[in-house]
Tab-separated table of C-alpha atoms in Angstrom:
chain	number	residue	atom	x	y	z
A	1	UNK	CA	75.045	122.561	-133.831
A	2	UNK	CA	76.931	123.506	-136.959
A	3	UNK	CA	80.461	122.189	-136.770
A	4	UNK	CA	81.706	123.268	-140.203
A	5	UNK	CA	80.605	124.929	-143.449
A	6	UNK	CA	82.900	123.621	-146.170
A	7	UNK	CA	83.309	124.540	-149.827
A	8	UNK	CA	84.390	121.542	-151.893
A	9	UNK	CA	83.412	121.268	-155.537
A	10	UNK	CA	83.546	117.473	-155.250
A	11	UNK	CA	81.216	117.608	-152.228
A	12	UNK	CA	81.500	114.344	-150.340
A	13	UNK	CA	84.439	112.104	-151.131
A	14	UNK	CA	86.582	109.499	-149.419
A	15	UNK	CA	89.432	110.727	-147.319
A	16	UNK	CA	88.008	114.206	-146.856
A	17	UNK	CA	84.611	112.987	-145.666
A	18	UNK	CA	86.205	110.661	-143.134
A	19	UNK	CA	88.860	113.179	-142.046
A	20	UNK	CA	86.364	115.949	-141.373
A	21	UNK	CA	83.534	113.913	-139.855
A	22	UNK	CA	85.943	112.211	-137.452
A	23	UNK	CA	87.837	115.389	-136.571
A	24	UNK	CA	84.792	117.520	-135.791
A	25	UNK	CA	82.618	114.684	-134.492
A	26	UNK	CA	79.899	115.223	-137.096
A	27	UNK	CA	76.921	112.876	-136.999
A	28	UNK	CA	75.131	114.455	-139.973
A	29	UNK	CA	76.315	115.806	-143.323
A	30	UNK	CA	74.151	118.326	-145.152
A	31	UNK	CA	74.985	118.581	-148.844
A	32	UNK	CA	73.496	121.908	-149.918
A	33	UNK	CA	73.277	122.109	-153.702
A	34	UNK	CA	70.576	123.136	-156.119
A	35	UNK	CA	72.217	120.935	-158.770
A	36	UNK	CA	72.607	117.750	-156.737
A	37	UNK	CA	69.090	117.837	-155.293
A	38	UNK	CA	67.768	117.348	-158.872
A	39	UNK	CA	70.211	114.575	-159.868
A	40	UNK	CA	69.254	111.079	-158.669
A	41	UNK	CA	72.507	109.478	-159.828
A	42	UNK	CA	74.606	112.056	-158.001
A	43	UNK	CA	72.506	111.638	-154.840
A	44	UNK	CA	72.959	107.868	-154.975
A	45	UNK	CA	76.714	108.264	-155.400
A	46	UNK	CA	76.901	110.590	-152.399
A	47	UNK	CA	74.908	108.158	-150.255
A	48	UNK	CA	77.412	105.417	-151.091
A	49	UNK	CA	80.348	107.650	-150.130
A	50	UNK	CA	79.186	108.781	-146.721
A	51	UNK	CA	80.835	107.419	-143.584
A	52	UNK	CA	78.952	104.661	-141.751
A	53	UNK	CA	76.866	105.916	-138.841
A	54	UNK	CA	76.613	109.433	-140.264
A	55	UNK	CA	73.283	110.733	-141.544
A	56	UNK	CA	73.312	112.320	-145.014
A	57	UNK	CA	70.793	114.982	-146.014
A	58	UNK	CA	70.704	116.533	-149.498
A	59	UNK	CA	68.805	119.798	-149.933
A	60	UNK	CA	68.768	122.828	-152.172
A	61	UNK	CA	70.355	126.036	-150.905
A	62	UNK	CA	67.144	127.764	-149.763
A	63	UNK	CA	65.795	124.573	-148.166
A	64	UNK	CA	69.105	124.234	-146.315
A	65	UNK	CA	68.885	127.812	-145.040
A	66	UNK	CA	65.284	127.265	-143.940
A	67	UNK	CA	66.153	124.010	-142.124
A	68	UNK	CA	69.103	125.563	-140.302
A	69	UNK	CA	67.129	128.631	-139.238
A	70	UNK	CA	64.075	126.610	-138.175
A	71	UNK	CA	66.100	124.654	-135.626
A	72	UNK	CA	65.523	121.297	-137.361
A	73	UNK	CA	69.274	120.739	-137.577
A	74	UNK	CA	70.038	121.743	-133.968
A	75	UNK	CA	69.971	118.132	-132.748
A	76	UNK	CA	72.872	117.198	-135.054
A	77	UNK	CA	76.580	117.891	-135.076
A	78	UNK	CA	76.361	119.174	-138.616
A	79	UNK	CA	78.917	119.321	-141.409
A	80	UNK	CA	77.549	121.432	-144.265
A	81	UNK	CA	79.162	120.956	-147.678
A	82	UNK	CA	78.566	123.226	-150.680
A	83	UNK	CA	80.167	123.320	-154.126
A	84	UNK	CA	80.866	127.019	-154.535
A	85	UNK	CA	81.939	130.096	-152.625
A	86	UNK	CA	78.721	131.761	-153.807
A	87	UNK	CA	76.634	129.012	-152.172
A	88	UNK	CA	78.659	129.268	-148.963
A	89	UNK	CA	78.081	133.027	-148.902
A	90	UNK	CA	74.318	132.564	-149.398
A	91	UNK	CA	74.093	130.113	-146.520
A	92	UNK	CA	76.420	131.984	-144.167
A	93	UNK	CA	74.811	135.379	-144.752
A	94	UNK	CA	71.341	133.938	-144.123
A	95	UNK	CA	72.198	131.755	-141.112
A	96	UNK	CA	73.476	133.828	-138.166
A	97	UNK	CA	74.842	130.748	-136.367
A	98	UNK	CA	77.574	130.328	-139.007
A	99	UNK	CA	80.776	132.222	-138.260
A	100	UNK	CA	83.408	130.327	-140.261
A	101	UNK	CA	83.863	128.932	-143.768
A	102	UNK	CA	86.415	126.334	-144.829
A	103	UNK	CA	87.690	126.215	-148.413
A	104	UNK	CA	88.771	122.707	-149.283
A	105	UNK	CA	88.348	122.433	-153.024
A	106	UNK	CA	87.489	125.215	-155.447
A	107	UNK	CA	87.930	124.031	-159.010
A	108	UNK	CA	89.946	125.827	-161.608
A	109	UNK	CA	88.114	127.979	-164.115
A	110	UNK	CA	89.565	130.291	-166.721
A	111	UNK	CA	91.133	133.350	-165.120
A	112	UNK	CA	91.303	131.855	-161.614
A	113	UNK	CA	94.428	132.134	-159.495
A	114	UNK	CA	95.689	129.122	-157.564
A	115	UNK	CA	96.097	130.037	-153.902
A	116	UNK	CA	96.223	126.526	-152.453
A	117	UNK	CA	96.712	122.942	-153.515
A	118	UNK	CA	93.086	122.598	-154.605
A	119	UNK	CA	91.780	126.148	-154.333
A	120	UNK	CA	91.515	128.473	-157.334
A	121	UNK	CA	89.897	131.870	-156.934
A	122	UNK	CA	88.457	134.243	-159.504
A	123	UNK	CA	88.318	137.972	-158.836
A	124	UNK	CA	84.619	137.558	-158.003
A	125	UNK	CA	85.478	134.807	-155.479
A	126	UNK	CA	88.031	137.120	-153.880
A	127	UNK	CA	85.483	139.941	-153.708
A	128	UNK	CA	82.980	137.662	-151.949
A	129	UNK	CA	85.621	136.399	-149.517
A	130	UNK	CA	86.820	139.929	-148.693
A	131	UNK	CA	83.213	140.927	-147.976
A	132	UNK	CA	82.697	137.877	-145.750
A	133	UNK	CA	85.870	138.711	-143.817
A	134	UNK	CA	84.766	142.365	-143.477
A	135	UNK	CA	81.438	141.091	-142.116
A	136	UNK	CA	83.276	139.119	-139.417
A	137	UNK	CA	83.445	135.622	-140.860
A	138	UNK	CA	86.561	133.525	-140.589
A	139	UNK	CA	87.424	132.174	-144.044
A	140	UNK	CA	90.137	129.547	-143.915
A	141	UNK	CA	91.672	127.049	-146.292
A	142	UNK	CA	92.681	123.429	-145.728
A	143	UNK	CA	91.842	120.163	-147.396
A	144	UNK	CA	92.044	117.833	-144.437
A	145	UNK	CA	91.243	118.540	-140.813
A	146	UNK	CA	94.853	117.844	-139.787
A	147	UNK	CA	96.310	120.317	-142.304
A	148	UNK	CA	97.538	123.690	-141.082
A	149	UNK	CA	94.773	126.278	-141.227
A	150	UNK	CA	95.507	129.160	-143.622
A	151	UNK	CA	93.452	132.269	-142.988
A	152	UNK	CA	92.417	133.861	-146.287
A	153	UNK	CA	92.545	137.343	-144.774
A	154	UNK	CA	96.333	136.901	-145.016
A	155	UNK	CA	96.340	135.456	-148.555
A	156	UNK	CA	94.120	137.614	-150.767
């Protein structure tokens, strides 16, 4: 069961990992990233940062989509973490069980507009989000599970 699809450019880190896994009752974290899956140092760092008692799986984007759609992940209460809005869109649009996307950390790039404490959106990001919302996805923003949810349909 997918509990949350989260965009956070830092992926898995301290307070956020513990806040979200505890709040949603996740027992498995899927880090979906084509970059991380090829980087042994990054994978090791992520393994060290995961909460105790929570399984960590690191896969590329297409492998993640295939695993979700095959039912392999159904036995877990799954928190999926991706680095970019583009990756979230790829996973969500190819996995019918996903209905909501959380933006927790989208790093600043040139030309991006800050819309939240740690969320910066380019015009392309906004276009993708508008399309997701039009397609029926909830796209919300909050860093920690206890923060007030801000629906992006009202912000962009």
